[in-house]
């Protein structure tokens, strides 16, 4: 007992000795947390914060987030894991589908700007540049909000609660839709001189900001114009939704000027590094080395372990590597037929004779796709097209001549052979019911990595996600110019893009809105555009009307069959059958209430000043 | 070691005691609210899954609506707890005038209510007569509130009793400008080729008001060919 007492005494004494050595024992910097003064005074750490913010920018469908929704519209359908077949069976689009209310992120940005202004002792130039970049990110986030929700409260400073029991002074009503668009545009214009980052393709620079103006002003202009043209425009009394048609021209002008500035001064050019035009278009999106076309991308890097599994999930069935699953998103025949023939005729595939009496017979399965817009090859793997130097051969079954007509024979498995020793169902399908095999007869090529090993779980892909590339700027310019009555200028822009896709010089001699919209669809497929375009043109409810008699609401497939007709000239040739994709169940149905997303009841409860969107 | 046995026995008892608690002790709702959407006492024909009513209950922490879908014959039903609810119409959702007033519903046991709405246009029950491959449809469109224009009246043919603007096998449309309100109309329609040769078809007429997604329909009728 005595010993114990002594021990305690010793411990107390010792600790007193040690504490007295270090007078600021309680005021040391934590070893595992970065303090404000440290972060906001070190450009490297600020860049780290920025990279976190860039990574958090919202997208609806990108190769890392929400990519399954590529299969939710009419560009593609879901052919992967059958548990996700609800994507092919969406009776309606949920009102909250595109909802976004990320004020946590906006607060983070506001705080960062505030701290740079008040805490940082960096030089004025460096501070201004970082603040400009943060303002770019904030304006972009507001743009993402307004295109989904309509007008949202614009908050540009941190809101602090004073614990007086009444939070109503923190409850801001929604700004008008046009006010948010004006805010986005004016912020972008304000930072043009100070943002820096010249030449960067992943951090915002002057031309990235102009590109957002080009896009946002175009959206605002077409919303103003086409909402006004509806039989009954979608508006709210306070202007939270709906823009006066009188403002359309001003927005279009703004957009066109920004696009022109990029085209003339940006130093960007369309990607033309590969003589094979189809491969060239594919590389234009995925090639990261010396790609002069990409303005802004979200980059990935294997060595930093920043990778994604988009290739793993979506690679064509027959070329997969160590996959357990694959082939999730498969493009639809609707999209394939949107790619025109190079002679300018409509892209509808020639599978039946002109009088519809017989099939057209092809020697090779890929011949039916000959002489099409090179962007088809660059976007979609069609039957017989190569990927990584390997042919992706597709055959659904055989068509056996029974003396008067064809009997179609299909197999329950893949890579099977028919009685005559030839292929019955190819290793790549298509197949009516097996999961992870194309159900439409096509596979995705855009954004699928062609590097060996990119679809393995160990390596994965480092292909980047292109947020903005020059082709979109051309199309934005064309659309804005056409809306302003400058058809000749619009025609020029569109012809440049068509020339790269293999059409002759000046392949179009006249242009209309229909053609511009069509170009957007084929050029920008799978780049997160189709929903927003259809919404701002106010055509989404007509394109996706929920009726199975509307071909644009349905997903069609194209199945190749080998003809078995011994002794006949057509024996061994291929015929094609078009039908609604077997795994596709419910027509796409976009309701009027989908034009603006639902503002959740929890948000309205917390802030009664928010008004609901129309039809909700 | 002895201590350990006692400890583990104690633990076991504790575990048993906890497991025997019944967590799943909610009683399921039992009362049924049924009703109809009516105008002048008559249920309105609608698209199934098209029109939604909202039920709200104040006084609880979680304030969320209970969505109630209206069937195509204008009826609806919901199984609920007893209590006081407010029933509201969603703006611009159905083919009738917006009404921001809510309807008080005091639910105690099963109950039936009629929700009175004011449509823009109504249809008097149409009659159908078949001769060969054509069908003569007689109907009258009545204007109730004509501050919104009539876009069209459309005759829908279907294979099943779920026939409307979304689910149909063929339709025939009459422009709003060609319709005289209140006057009987007679339209001769060819039966869609996909339905010719069947023993019966389902038919109904819908009227569309400009700017509203949902139409107001007549009740579905099964016509023998």
PDB file of N, CA and C in Angstrom, chain A residues 6 13 48 58 75 79 81 91 102 120 140 178 181 246 251 258 272 314 364 373 395 433 456 489 498 539 605:
ATOM      1  N   UNK A   6       3.417   5.869  -3.007  1.00  0.00           N
ATOM      2  CA  UNK A   6       4.644   6.463  -3.498  1.00  0.00           C
ATOM      3  C   UNK A   6       4.609   6.583  -5.017  1.00  0.00           C
ATOM      4  N   UNK A  13       4.247  14.038  -9.692  1.00  0.00           N
ATOM      5  CA  UNK A  13       5.422  14.910  -9.752  1.00  0.00           C
ATOM      6  C   UNK A  13       5.989  14.952 -11.173  1.00  0.00           C
ATOM      7  N   UNK A  48      -6.087  21.601 -53.896  1.00  0.00           N
ATOM      8  CA  UNK A  48      -6.703  20.361 -53.432  1.00  0.00           C
ATOM      9  C   UNK A  48      -8.185  20.545 -53.142  1.00  0.00           C
ATOM     10  N   UNK A  58     -22.362  18.543 -60.240  1.00  0.00           N
ATOM     11  CA  UNK A  58     -23.435  17.599 -60.567  1.00  0.00           C
ATOM     12  C   UNK A  58     -23.539  17.328 -62.068  1.00  0.00           C
ATOM     13  N   UNK A  75     -31.975   6.809 -76.350  1.00  0.00           N
ATOM     14  CA  UNK A  75     -30.704   6.546 -77.019  1.00  0.00           C
ATOM     15  C   UNK A  75     -30.296   5.088 -76.831  1.00  0.00           C
ATOM     16  N   UNK A  79     -29.317  -3.678 -71.064  1.00  0.00           N
ATOM     17  CA  UNK A  79     -29.176  -5.086 -71.417  1.00  0.00           C
ATOM     18  C   UNK A  79     -28.354  -5.842 -70.387  1.00  0.00           C
ATOM     19  N   UNK A  81     -27.402  -6.613 -66.112  1.00  0.00           N
ATOM     20  CA  UNK A  81     -27.976  -7.356 -64.989  1.00  0.00           C
ATOM     21  C   UNK A  81     -29.497  -7.218 -64.977  1.00  0.00           C
ATOM     22  N   UNK A  91     -42.898   3.170 -66.116  1.00  0.00           N
ATOM     23  CA  UNK A  91     -44.203   3.623 -66.617  1.00  0.00           C
ATOM     24  C   UNK A  91     -44.234   5.139 -66.804  1.00  0.00           C
ATOM     25  N   UNK A 102     -28.537  21.226 -53.880  1.00  0.00           N
ATOM     26  CA  UNK A 102     -27.269  20.982 -53.208  1.00  0.00           C
ATOM     27  C   UNK A 102     -26.748  22.259 -52.564  1.00  0.00           C
ATOM     28  N   UNK A 120      -6.794  34.774 -46.036  1.00  0.00           N
ATOM     29  CA  UNK A 120      -5.605  34.459 -46.795  1.00  0.00           C
ATOM     30  C   UNK A 120      -4.650  35.641 -46.872  1.00  0.00           C
ATOM     31  N   UNK A 140     -21.656  27.552 -62.143  1.00  0.00           N
ATOM     32  CA  UNK A 140     -21.977  26.320 -62.860  1.00  0.00           C
ATOM     33  C   UNK A 140     -22.976  25.481 -62.059  1.00  0.00           C
ATOM     34  N   UNK A 178     -35.305  33.500 -64.860  1.00  0.00           N
ATOM     35  CA  UNK A 178     -34.391  34.300 -65.676  1.00  0.00           C
ATOM     36  C   UNK A 178     -33.311  34.959 -64.815  1.00  0.00           C
ATOM     37  N   UNK A 181     -30.514  32.465 -64.559  1.00  0.00           N
ATOM     38  CA  UNK A 181     -29.733  32.419 -65.792  1.00  0.00           C
ATOM     39  C   UNK A 181     -28.881  33.687 -65.932  1.00  0.00           C
ATOM     40  N   UNK A 246     -40.015  37.716 -74.930  1.00  0.00           N
ATOM     41  CA  UNK A 246     -39.351  38.904 -75.452  1.00  0.00           C
ATOM     42  C   UNK A 246     -37.855  38.892 -75.160  1.00  0.00           C
ATOM     43  N   UNK A 251     -30.874  36.589 -75.276  1.00  0.00           N
ATOM     44  CA  UNK A 251     -30.124  35.415 -74.830  1.00  0.00           C
ATOM     45  C   UNK A 251     -29.406  34.755 -76.003  1.00  0.00           C
ATOM     46  N   UNK A 258     -20.625  34.541 -77.416  1.00  0.00           N
ATOM     47  CA  UNK A 258     -19.671  33.738 -76.652  1.00  0.00           C
ATOM     48  C   UNK A 258     -19.101  32.619 -77.510  1.00  0.00           C
ATOM     49  N   UNK A 272      -8.719  15.862 -85.737  1.00  0.00           N
ATOM     50  CA  UNK A 272      -8.589  15.201 -87.050  1.00  0.00           C
ATOM     51  C   UNK A 272      -7.252  14.488 -87.123  1.00  0.00           C
ATOM     52  N   UNK A 314     -19.727  -1.869 -69.357  1.00  0.00           N
ATOM     53  CA  UNK A 314     -20.426  -1.670 -70.623  1.00  0.00           C
ATOM     54  C   UNK A 314     -19.709  -2.212 -71.847  1.00  0.00           C
ATOM     55  N   UNK A 364     -22.061  -9.754 -95.996  1.00  0.00           N
ATOM     56  CA  UNK A 364     -21.461  -9.651 -94.666  1.00  0.00           C
ATOM     57  C   UNK A 364     -22.420  -8.904 -93.756  1.00  0.00           C
ATOM     58  N   UNK A 373     -22.766   7.854 -91.941  1.00  0.00           N
ATOM     59  CA  UNK A 373     -22.116   8.867 -91.121  1.00  0.00           C
ATOM     60  C   UNK A 373     -21.057   8.208 -90.223  1.00  0.00           C
ATOM     61  N   UNK A 395     -24.979 -12.276 -84.511  1.00  0.00           N
ATOM     62  CA  UNK A 395     -25.995 -13.002 -85.279  1.00  0.00           C
ATOM     63  C   UNK A 395     -26.983 -13.593 -84.293  1.00  0.00           C
ATOM     64  N   UNK A 433     -33.190 -12.813 -74.293  1.00  0.00           N
ATOM     65  CA  UNK A 433     -33.435 -12.836 -72.853  1.00  0.00           C
ATOM     66  C   UNK A 433     -32.190 -12.951 -71.977  1.00  0.00           C
ATOM     67  N   UNK A 456     -10.874  -4.841 -67.010  1.00  0.00           N
ATOM     68  CA  UNK A 456     -10.642  -5.768 -65.912  1.00  0.00           C
ATOM     69  C   UNK A 456     -10.849  -5.054 -64.590  1.00  0.00           C
ATOM     70  N   UNK A 489     -24.771  31.528 -91.605  1.00  0.00           N
ATOM     71  CA  UNK A 489     -23.730  31.260 -90.621  1.00  0.00           C
ATOM     72  C   UNK A 489     -23.963  29.892 -89.964  1.00  0.00           C
ATOM     73  N   UNK A 498     -20.231  18.091 -90.229  1.00  0.00           N
ATOM     74  CA  UNK A 498     -20.599  16.995 -91.121  1.00  0.00           C
ATOM     75  C   UNK A 498     -19.414  16.577 -91.982  1.00  0.00           C
ATOM     76  N   UNK A 539     -40.174  19.735 -76.280  1.00  0.00           N
ATOM     77  CA  UNK A 539     -40.667  18.655 -77.125  1.00  0.00           C
ATOM     78  C   UNK A 539     -40.625  17.317 -76.391  1.00  0.00           C
ATOM     79  N   UNK A 605     -41.216  22.446 -46.011  1.00  0.00           N
ATOM     80  CA  UNK A 605     -41.452  22.515 -44.570  1.00  0.00           C
ATOM     81  C   UNK A 605     -40.411  23.404 -43.891  1.00  0.00           C
TER      82      UNK A 605
END
